[in-house]
Coordinates of C-alpha atoms in Angstrom, one line a residue:
M1 CA 0.0 0.0 0.0
S2 CA 1.2 3.5 -0.8
R3 CA 2.3 5.7 2.1
H4 CA 2.6 9.4 2.6
V5 CA 6.1 10.9 2.2
S6 CA 7.1 13.9 4.3
L7 CA 9.9 16.0 2.8
P8 CA 11.6 18.8 4.7
V9 CA 12.0 22.2 3.2
E10 CA 15.5 23.6 3.3
E11 CA 14.8 26.7 5.5
K12 CA 15.6 25.1 8.9
P13 CA 15.2 28.2 11.1
Y14 CA 11.6 28.4 9.9
E15 CA 10.8 24.8 10.7
Q16 CA 12.6 25.0 14.1
H17 CA 10.6 28.1 14.9
V18 CA 7.3 26.2 14.3
D19 CA 8.5 23.1 16.2
H20 CA 9.3 25.3 19.2
F21 CA 5.8 26.7 19.4
Q22 CA 4.3 23.2 18.9
N23 CA 6.3 21.9 21.8
D24 CA 5.1 24.7 24.0
Q25 CA 1.5 24.0 22.8
E26 CA 1.2 27.6 21.7
L27 CA -0.2 26.6 18.4
S28 CA -3.9 26.1 18.1
A29 CA -5.0 22.5 17.8
I30 CA -5.4 21.1 14.4
G31 CA -8.9 21.9 13.1
T32 CA -9.5 25.2 14.9
R33 CA -10.7 28.1 13.0
T34 CA -8.0 30.4 14.4
T35 CA -5.5 29.0 11.8
D36 CA -5.9 30.9 8.6
N37 CA -3.8 30.8 5.4
E38 CA -1.1 33.3 4.8
K39 CA -1.7 36.4 7.0
G40 CA -2.7 35.6 10.5
S41 CA -1.5 32.0 10.1
T42 CA 1.2 30.2 12.1
R43 CA 2.8 29.0 8.9
Y44 CA 4.8 32.2 8.4
A45 CA 6.8 34.1 11.0
S46 CA 5.6 37.6 11.5
S47 CA 9.0 39.1 10.9
E48 CA 11.2 40.4 8.2
I49 CA 12.9 37.0 7.9
G50 CA 9.5 35.3 7.5
S51 CA 8.4 37.8 4.9
T52 CA 11.6 37.4 2.9
F53 CA 11.3 33.6 3.1
H54 CA 7.7 33.8 1.8
Q55 CA 8.6 36.1 -1.1
E56 CA 11.6 33.9 -2.1
N57 CA 9.5 30.8 -1.9
K58 CA 6.8 32.3 -4.1
K59 CA 9.5 33.3 -6.6
A60 CA 10.9 29.7 -6.6
E61 CA 7.4 28.3 -7.1
R62 CA 6.8 30.5 -10.1
K63 CA 10.1 29.4 -11.6
L64 CA 9.3 25.8 -10.9
L65 CA 5.9 26.0 -12.5
L66 CA 7.3 27.6 -15.6
K67 CA 9.9 24.8 -15.9
L68 CA 7.2 22.2 -15.5
D69 CA 4.9 23.9 -18.0
V70 CA 7.7 24.1 -20.6
A71 CA 8.5 20.4 -20.2
I72 CA 5.1 18.8 -19.9
L73 CA 2.4 21.0 -21.4
P74 CA 3.7 20.9 -25.0
F75 CA 3.5 17.1 -25.0
A76 CA 0.0 17.2 -23.5
V77 CA -1.2 19.8 -26.0
L78 CA 0.3 18.2 -29.0
L79 CA -0.9 14.7 -28.1
Y80 CA -4.5 16.0 -27.5
L81 CA -4.4 18.0 -30.7
S82 CA -3.2 14.8 -32.5
A83 CA -5.8 12.7 -30.8
Y84 CA -8.7 15.0 -31.7
L85 CA -7.6 15.4 -35.3
D86 CA -7.4 11.6 -35.7
R87 CA -10.7 11.1 -33.8
G88 CA -12.7 13.9 -35.4
N89 CA -11.5 13.7 -39.0
L90 CA -14.3 11.3 -39.9
A91 CA -16.8 14.1 -40.0
N92 CA -14.6 16.0 -42.5
A93 CA -13.8 13.0 -44.6
R94 CA -17.5 12.3 -44.8
L95 CA -18.0 15.4 -46.9
Q96 CA -15.0 14.5 -49.1
G97 CA -16.4 11.2 -50.3
L98 CA -15.7 8.7 -47.6
Q99 CA -19.4 7.8 -47.0
K100 CA -20.0 7.2 -50.7
E101 CA -16.9 5.2 -51.5
V102 CA -16.5 3.1 -48.3
L103 CA -19.7 3.2 -46.3
D104 CA -22.1 2.3 -49.2
N105 CA -23.5 5.9 -49.0
E106 CA -25.6 4.9 -45.9
D107 CA -26.0 7.1 -42.8
K108 CA -26.3 4.0 -40.7
N109 CA -22.8 2.8 -41.6
Y110 CA -21.4 6.3 -40.9
S111 CA -23.0 6.3 -37.5
I112 CA -21.6 2.8 -36.8
A113 CA -18.1 4.0 -37.8
L114 CA -18.4 6.9 -35.3
S115 CA -19.7 4.6 -32.5
M116 CA -16.9 2.0 -33.0
F117 CA -14.4 4.5 -31.5
F118 CA -16.5 4.9 -28.4
V119 CA -17.0 1.1 -27.9
T120 CA -13.3 0.5 -27.2
Y121 CA -12.8 4.0 -25.7
I122 CA -15.4 3.1 -23.0
V123 CA -14.3 -0.5 -22.4
F124 CA -10.6 0.3 -22.0
S125 CA -10.7 3.7 -20.2
V126 CA -10.4 2.4 -16.6
P127 CA -7.6 -0.2 -17.5
G128 CA -5.8 2.4 -19.7
T129 CA -5.8 5.0 -16.9
L130 CA -4.7 2.5 -14.2
L131 CA -1.7 1.6 -16.5
A132 CA -0.4 5.1 -15.9
R133 CA -0.5 4.5 -12.2
Q134 CA 1.1 1.0 -12.4
F135 CA 3.9 2.1 -14.8
L136 CA 5.5 5.3 -15.8
P137 CA 2.8 7.6 -17.3
S138 CA 5.0 8.8 -20.1
R139 CA 5.5 5.2 -21.3
S140 CA 1.9 4.1 -21.1
I141 CA 0.6 7.3 -22.7
A142 CA 3.2 7.0 -25.5
C143 CA 2.2 3.4 -26.2
G144 CA -1.5 4.5 -26.5
A145 CA -0.5 7.4 -28.8
L146 CA 1.4 4.9 -31.0
I147 CA -1.7 2.6 -31.2
W148 CA -4.1 5.3 -32.2
S149 CA -1.8 7.0 -34.6
I150 CA -1.0 3.9 -36.6
A151 CA -4.8 3.0 -36.7
A152 CA -5.7 6.5 -37.8
T153 CA -3.2 6.4 -40.6
C154 CA -4.4 3.0 -41.7
Q155 CA -7.9 4.5 -42.3
A156 CA -6.5 5.9 -45.5
A157 CA -5.9 2.3 -46.8
T158 CA -9.4 1.0 -46.1
F159 CA -11.6 -0.1 -49.0
N160 CA -14.7 -1.3 -47.2
K161 CA -16.7 -0.5 -44.1
A162 CA -15.3 -3.5 -42.1
G163 CA -11.8 -2.2 -42.5
L164 CA -12.8 1.3 -41.4
F165 CA -14.7 -0.1 -38.4
V166 CA -11.6 -2.1 -37.2
C167 CA -9.4 1.0 -37.6
R168 CA -11.9 3.0 -35.5
L169 CA -11.9 0.4 -32.8
F170 CA -8.1 0.6 -32.4
V171 CA -8.2 4.4 -32.4
G172 CA -10.5 4.0 -29.4
V173 CA -8.1 1.6 -27.7
G174 CA -5.1 4.0 -28.1
E175 CA -7.0 7.1 -26.9
A176 CA -8.4 5.2 -23.9
M177 CA -4.7 4.9 -22.7
F178 CA -4.2 8.6 -23.1
G179 CA -7.1 11.0 -22.3
Q180 CA -7.7 10.6 -18.6
A181 CA -4.2 9.2 -18.1
M182 CA -2.8 12.5 -19.1
A183 CA -5.0 14.3 -16.7
L184 CA -3.8 11.9 -14.0
H185 CA -0.2 12.6 -15.0
L186 CA -0.7 16.3 -14.6
S187 CA -2.2 15.8 -11.1
F188 CA 1.1 14.1 -10.2
W189 CA 3.0 17.4 -10.8
Y190 CA 0.5 20.2 -10.1
T191 CA -1.5 21.2 -7.0
K192 CA -5.3 21.7 -7.0
S193 CA -4.9 25.4 -7.4
D194 CA -2.7 24.9 -10.5
L195 CA -4.6 22.0 -12.1
A196 CA -7.7 23.2 -13.9
K197 CA -5.9 25.8 -16.0
R198 CA -3.3 23.2 -17.0
V199 CA -5.9 20.7 -17.9
G200 CA -7.7 23.5 -19.7
L201 CA -4.6 24.2 -21.8
F202 CA -4.3 20.5 -22.5
I203 CA -8.0 20.1 -23.4
S204 CA -7.9 23.4 -25.4
A205 CA -6.0 21.4 -28.0
G206 CA -9.3 19.6 -28.7
A207 CA -10.9 22.9 -29.7
L208 CA -7.7 23.8 -31.6
A209 CA -8.0 20.5 -33.4
G210 CA -11.5 21.4 -34.5
A211 CA -10.2 24.7 -35.9
F212 CA -7.2 23.0 -37.5
G213 CA -9.3 20.2 -38.8
G214 CA -11.6 22.6 -40.6
L215 CA -8.6 24.4 -42.2
I216 CA -6.8 21.2 -43.2
S217 CA -10.0 19.8 -44.7
Y218 CA -10.5 23.1 -46.6
G219 CA -7.0 22.9 -47.9
V220 CA -7.4 19.3 -49.0
T221 CA -10.5 20.1 -50.9
S222 CA -8.4 22.5 -53.0
I223 CA -6.3 19.6 -54.2
K224 CA -7.5 18.8 -57.7
H225 CA -6.8 15.8 -60.0
S226 CA -5.1 13.8 -57.3
A227 CA -4.2 10.1 -57.9
I228 CA -5.9 9.2 -54.6
P229 CA -9.2 10.6 -53.2
Q230 CA -9.2 13.6 -51.0
W231 CA -10.4 11.8 -47.9
R232 CA -7.4 9.4 -48.0
I233 CA -5.1 12.4 -48.2
L234 CA -6.8 13.8 -45.2
F235 CA -6.2 10.7 -43.1
L236 CA -2.6 10.5 -44.1
I237 CA -1.9 14.2 -43.4
E238 CA -3.4 14.0 -39.9
G239 CA -2.2 10.5 -39.0
C240 CA 1.5 10.2 -40.0
P241 CA 2.8 13.1 -37.8
S242 CA 1.1 11.4 -34.8
V243 CA 3.4 8.4 -35.1
I244 CA 6.5 10.6 -34.7
L245 CA 4.9 12.4 -31.8
A246 CA 4.3 9.1 -30.0
I247 CA 7.9 8.2 -30.3
C248 CA 9.1 11.6 -29.0
T249 CA 6.7 11.3 -26.0
F250 CA 8.2 7.9 -25.1
L251 CA 11.7 9.3 -25.2
F252 CA 11.4 12.8 -23.8
M253 CA 8.2 13.5 -21.7
P254 CA 9.0 13.7 -17.9
S255 CA 7.5 10.8 -16.0
R256 CA 7.1 11.5 -12.2
P257 CA 8.6 14.2 -10.0
E258 CA 10.1 11.7 -7.6
T259 CA 12.3 10.1 -10.2
S260 CA 12.5 12.5 -13.2
K261 CA 16.0 13.7 -14.1
Y262 CA 14.4 16.9 -15.5
L263 CA 14.4 18.4 -12.0
N264 CA 17.5 19.1 -9.9
E265 CA 17.3 18.2 -6.2
Q266 CA 16.2 21.6 -5.0
E267 CA 13.4 21.8 -7.5
R268 CA 12.4 18.3 -6.7
T269 CA 12.2 19.1 -3.0
L270 CA 10.1 22.2 -3.7
C271 CA 7.8 20.3 -6.1
L272 CA 7.2 17.4 -3.7
T273 CA 6.8 19.8 -0.7
R274 CA 4.0 21.7 -2.6
L275 CA 2.3 18.3 -3.3
N276 CA 2.8 17.1 0.2
A277 CA 0.8 20.1 1.5
E278 CA -2.1 18.4 -0.2
S279 CA -1.0 14.9 0.8
N280 CA -0.5 14.2 -2.9
V281 CA 2.9 12.3 -2.8
E282 CA 3.1 8.6 -2.6
S283 CA 6.4 6.7 -2.1
S284 CA 5.7 3.8 -4.5
T285 CA 4.2 3.1 -7.9
G286 CA 1.7 0.3 -8.3
I287 CA -2.0 0.2 -7.8
D288 CA -3.7 0.4 -4.4
W289 CA -6.6 -1.9 -5.1
K290 CA -8.5 -0.7 -2.0
G291 CA -8.4 2.8 -3.5
V292 CA -9.8 1.4 -6.7
K293 CA -12.6 -0.3 -4.6
R294 CA -13.3 3.0 -2.9
C295 CA -13.8 4.5 -6.4
F296 CA -16.3 1.8 -7.5
T297 CA -18.3 2.0 -4.2
D298 CA -18.5 5.8 -4.0
W299 CA -21.8 7.1 -5.3
K300 CA -20.2 10.4 -6.3
T301 CA -18.1 8.7 -8.9
Y302 CA -21.3 7.7 -10.8
V303 CA -23.2 11.0 -10.4
I304 CA -20.3 13.1 -11.7
S305 CA -19.8 10.6 -14.5
L306 CA -23.4 11.0 -15.5
A307 CA -22.9 14.8 -15.6
Y308 CA -19.8 14.2 -17.8
S309 CA -21.9 12.0 -20.0
C310 CA -24.5 14.7 -20.5
M311 CA -21.6 17.0 -21.6
N312 CA -20.2 14.3 -23.9
L313 CA -23.5 14.0 -25.7
G314 CA -23.1 17.6 -26.9
L315 CA -19.4 17.1 -27.6
G316 CA -20.1 13.9 -29.6
S317 CA -22.8 15.8 -31.6
V318 CA -20.4 18.6 -32.3
G319 CA -17.5 16.4 -33.2
G320 CA -19.5 14.1 -35.5
F321 CA -21.9 16.5 -37.1
L322 CA -20.8 20.2 -36.9
P323 CA -19.7 20.4 -40.6
T324 CA -23.0 18.7 -41.6
I325 CA -25.0 21.2 -39.5
I326 CA -23.2 24.2 -41.0
K327 CA -23.6 22.8 -44.5
G328 CA -27.3 22.9 -43.8
F329 CA -27.0 26.7 -43.8
G330 CA -26.7 26.4 -47.6
Y331 CA -22.9 26.3 -47.9
S332 CA -20.8 24.2 -50.2
N333 CA -18.7 21.4 -48.6
A334 CA -15.5 23.5 -48.7
K335 CA -17.2 26.6 -47.1
A336 CA -18.8 24.4 -44.5
Q337 CA -15.4 23.1 -43.5
L338 CA -14.1 26.7 -43.3
F339 CA -17.0 28.0 -41.2
T340 CA -16.3 25.3 -38.5
V341 CA -13.1 27.2 -37.5
P342 CA -14.5 30.3 -35.6
P343 CA -16.7 28.3 -33.1
Y344 CA -13.6 26.3 -32.0
A345 CA -11.5 29.5 -31.7
V346 CA -14.1 31.1 -29.4
A347 CA -14.4 27.8 -27.4
L348 CA -10.6 27.9 -26.9
V349 CA -10.5 31.4 -25.5
F350 CA -13.5 30.9 -23.3
M351 CA -12.2 27.7 -21.9
L352 CA -8.8 29.2 -20.9
L353 CA -10.5 32.2 -19.2
L354 CA -13.1 30.1 -17.3
T355 CA -10.6 27.4 -16.1
S356 CA -8.3 30.2 -14.8
F357 CA -11.2 31.7 -12.9
S358 CA -12.2 28.3 -11.5
D359 CA -8.6 27.7 -10.2
H360 CA -8.5 31.2 -8.7
K361 CA -11.8 30.7 -6.8
Q362 CA -11.3 27.0 -6.2
S363 CA -14.9 26.4 -7.4
R364 CA -15.9 24.0 -10.0
G365 CA -19.6 23.4 -9.7
I366 CA -20.8 26.9 -10.5
P367 CA -18.5 27.3 -13.6
V368 CA -19.7 23.9 -14.9
A369 CA -23.3 25.0 -14.4
V370 CA -22.7 28.2 -16.4
V371 CA -21.3 26.1 -19.3
F372 CA -24.4 23.8 -19.3
I373 CA -26.6 26.9 -19.5
L374 CA -24.7 28.0 -22.6
G375 CA -25.3 24.6 -24.2
L376 CA -29.0 24.8 -23.3
V377 CA -29.3 28.1 -25.0
G378 CA -27.3 27.0 -28.1
W379 CA -29.3 23.9 -28.8
A380 CA -32.6 25.7 -28.1
V381 CA -31.8 28.3 -30.7
L382 CA -30.9 25.6 -33.2
L383 CA -34.2 23.9 -32.5
A384 CA -36.3 27.1 -32.6
V385 CA -34.8 29.1 -35.5
P386 CA -35.6 27.6 -39.0
P387 CA -32.5 26.7 -41.1
T388 CA -34.0 27.5 -44.6
H389 CA -35.2 30.7 -46.2
I390 CA -34.0 32.7 -43.3
T391 CA -33.2 36.3 -42.7
H392 CA -29.7 37.6 -42.0
A393 CA -30.6 37.9 -38.3
Q394 CA -31.8 34.3 -38.2
F395 CA -28.7 33.1 -39.9
S396 CA -26.6 35.0 -37.3
A397 CA -28.6 33.4 -34.5
R398 CA -28.1 29.9 -35.8
Y399 CA -24.3 30.5 -36.3
F400 CA -24.1 32.0 -32.8
A401 CA -25.9 28.9 -31.5
C402 CA -23.2 26.7 -33.2
I403 CA -20.6 28.8 -31.3
L404 CA -22.4 28.2 -28.0
V405 CA -22.7 24.4 -28.5
V406 CA -19.1 24.0 -29.4
T407 CA -18.1 26.2 -26.4
A408 CA -20.3 24.1 -24.1
G409 CA -19.0 20.8 -25.5
Y410 CA -15.3 21.6 -24.8
T411 CA -15.2 24.0 -21.8
N412 CA -16.7 21.5 -19.3
I413 CA -14.1 18.8 -20.0
P414 CA -11.2 20.3 -18.0
L415 CA -13.6 21.6 -15.3
I416 CA -15.2 18.3 -14.6
I417 CA -11.9 16.3 -14.9
S418 CA -10.3 18.7 -12.4
W419 CA -13.3 18.5 -10.1
Q420 CA -13.2 14.7 -10.1
A421 CA -9.4 14.6 -9.6
A422 CA -9.5 17.1 -6.7
N423 CA -12.2 15.2 -4.8
T424 CA -10.5 11.8 -4.6
G425 CA -8.1 10.6 -2.0
N426 CA -5.0 8.8 -3.2
Q427 CA -3.6 8.4 -6.7
S428 CA -5.1 4.9 -7.3
Q429 CA -8.6 6.2 -6.4
R430 CA -8.0 9.1 -8.7
A431 CA -6.9 6.9 -11.5
A432 CA -9.9 4.7 -11.3
S433 CA -12.2 7.7 -10.9
L434 CA -10.9 9.4 -14.0
G435 CA -11.1 6.2 -15.9
M436 CA -14.7 5.8 -14.8
L437 CA -15.4 9.4 -15.8
N438 CA -14.6 8.3 -19.4
S439 CA -16.2 4.8 -19.3
A440 CA -19.5 5.9 -17.9
G441 CA -19.2 9.4 -19.2
Q442 CA -18.8 8.4 -22.8
C443 CA -21.9 6.2 -23.0
L444 CA -24.1 9.0 -24.4
S445 CA -21.5 9.7 -27.1
L446 CA -22.7 6.4 -28.6
L447 CA -26.2 7.9 -28.8
A448 CA -24.9 11.1 -30.4
A449 CA -23.7 9.1 -33.4
F450 CA -27.4 8.3 -34.3
L451 CA -29.1 11.6 -33.6
F452 CA -28.5 13.4 -36.9
P453 CA -29.7 11.3 -39.9
S454 CA -29.6 13.1 -43.2
K455 CA -33.3 12.8 -43.7
E456 CA -33.9 15.0 -40.7
G457 CA -31.6 17.8 -42.0
P458 CA -31.0 20.6 -42.1
Q459 CA -32.8 21.3 -38.7
Y460 CA -32.2 18.0 -37.0
K461 CA -35.0 18.4 -34.5
K462 CA -34.3 15.1 -32.8
G463 CA -30.7 15.8 -32.2
A464 CA -31.3 19.3 -30.8
T465 CA -34.2 18.1 -28.6
V466 CA -32.2 15.2 -27.0
N467 CA -29.2 17.5 -26.4
I468 CA -31.5 20.1 -24.7
A469 CA -32.8 17.4 -22.4
F470 CA -29.4 16.1 -21.3
Q471 CA -27.9 19.6 -21.0
A472 CA -30.8 20.4 -18.6
L473 CA -30.1 17.1 -16.7
G474 CA -26.4 17.9 -16.4
L475 CA -27.2 21.4 -15.1
V476 CA -29.4 19.9 -12.3
I477 CA -26.8 17.3 -11.4
V478 CA -23.9 19.8 -11.0
L479 CA -26.0 22.3 -9.0
C480 CA -27.0 19.5 -6.6
M481 CA -23.4 18.2 -6.3
T482 CA -21.9 21.6 -5.6
A483 CA -24.6 22.2 -3.0
W484 CA -23.8 18.8 -1.4
Y485 CA -20.0 19.3 -1.4
R486 CA -20.5 22.7 0.3
Y487 CA -22.8 21.1 2.9
E488 CA -20.4 18.2 3.5
N489 CA -17.5 20.6 4.0
K490 CA -19.4 22.6 6.5
R491 CA -20.5 19.4 8.3
R492 CA -16.8 18.3 8.6
D493 CA -15.8 21.8 9.8
R494 CA -18.4 21.6 12.5
I495 CA -17.4 18.0 13.6
E496 CA -13.7 18.6 13.4
G497 CA -13.6 22.1 14.8
G498 CA -12.6 23.7 11.5
R499 CA -10.1 23.0 8.8
P500 CA -6.6 21.8 9.6
P501 CA -3.7 24.1 8.8
K502 CA -2.3 23.8 5.3
G503 CA 0.3 21.1 5.1
S504 CA -1.2 18.9 7.9
H505 CA -0.8 15.2 7.3
I506 CA -4.1 13.6 6.2
N507 CA -4.4 9.9 6.1
L508 CA -5.5 9.6 2.5
A509 CA -3.5 6.4 2.0
E510 CA -6.0 4.4 4.1
E511 CA -9.1 6.5 4.4
Y512 CA -9.1 8.3 1.0
D513 CA -11.7 11.1 0.7
L514 CA -13.3 10.0 4.0
A515 CA -10.1 10.9 6.0
P516 CA -10.5 13.6 8.8
G517 CA -9.1 16.9 7.5
F518 CA -10.0 16.2 3.8
R519 CA -12.2 18.8 2.2
Y520 CA -14.0 18.6 -1.2
V521 CA -13.5 21.3 -3.9
P522 CA -17.1 22.5 -4.5

């Protein structure tokens, strides 16, 4: 079983000062409300030396975070960009002849091809995320990237629907070893107050992929008189670079702060000390199966996963059918590809702003609820405003609605992932919970693949109506959960006499999120 590691900071006079008061029982008992963070806290000496130490420590932390960001985030962003390009290019390839040449020109076969990805993605999400806990995350993530990139490239060589279905299955296997595993990997390096904006940067590559995918597809449509069809070119252009990226990830992405050679000893001590303040350092790798059991027996795992699934229905609808929806405005295939770019750009900016705000306030439920409201409004406008013979104002309303549904589809990913990660105890419970987030949370993505048949275009009433219903359900769930987390935190404050001072040891290794001193991020 994993155990908590306490690492000393190097400023000995500060520690001895605190120890002296603890021995004289001049500190308030753990759990009293008299211990406050920063000012008025016993963590910092009320002297010029203490102030200087605090300033130097903050400066060292900023330098450390910058170094971690430079080493880890580029891999995370590029991998997610690659994954979403390889996952979502089916929608663009559909408009370039894939459905006619390979899928017998039937909507049902296209929907099956979309859903094949989610079948393996759902089945292998928990095992794929646990692999990152059992072994070095950089290795397991790189192996997943290699699997999906090879499968995505092989889509260019398919000549019948069976071949395409098999390729999509393996794309799902590879991405199951990556998506939540990368979020877990980031939680090994960053504290709760740093995590959402980093996961947001990582997930923002999905929105960036939507924009790039539209631009790449628009560029491919300009290739005339090619020896091979345009959709095959698209799969090759987006698949081959992913293979190289997977190899670079295996060789160069930092693994864990305890062992990585990327940090010197002073930086490693600071990094682990920051994580230790949240009891987020474990001395050994390997899976704590009791932590996994705690995940599967915790009702919150399933409720948050249901909210994530409501979000994923919208995301699956956007990823699979946005070009088709925009084409229904009366555009050609090429212009429809081009007009998918601005919604993804807006989603990218909004996501980064909201995740930064969420980190600053250490609040997840309210920002998630705001995003669900945006999705509700977007799908309601698409349902209410007619798509044909429309005025300029109606066209603007429908295009604005597309921007809202794309923004809602992407922005809640980092927020809900960070919410789930912060409210678990040890790393094994977190790995299983993030895997469950995908396994249970992707189930409605299968439904999205069948909500937009061509015969119901260009308004797609069924698709819009179902999305409205599940956006409303997600909104109700997250409002109830943020209310429960706040109630439970107050209950624990009352029973325990308040919150323990920052840095106090909490027995997460054995009691997980039920440990005295643990508080949920609401």
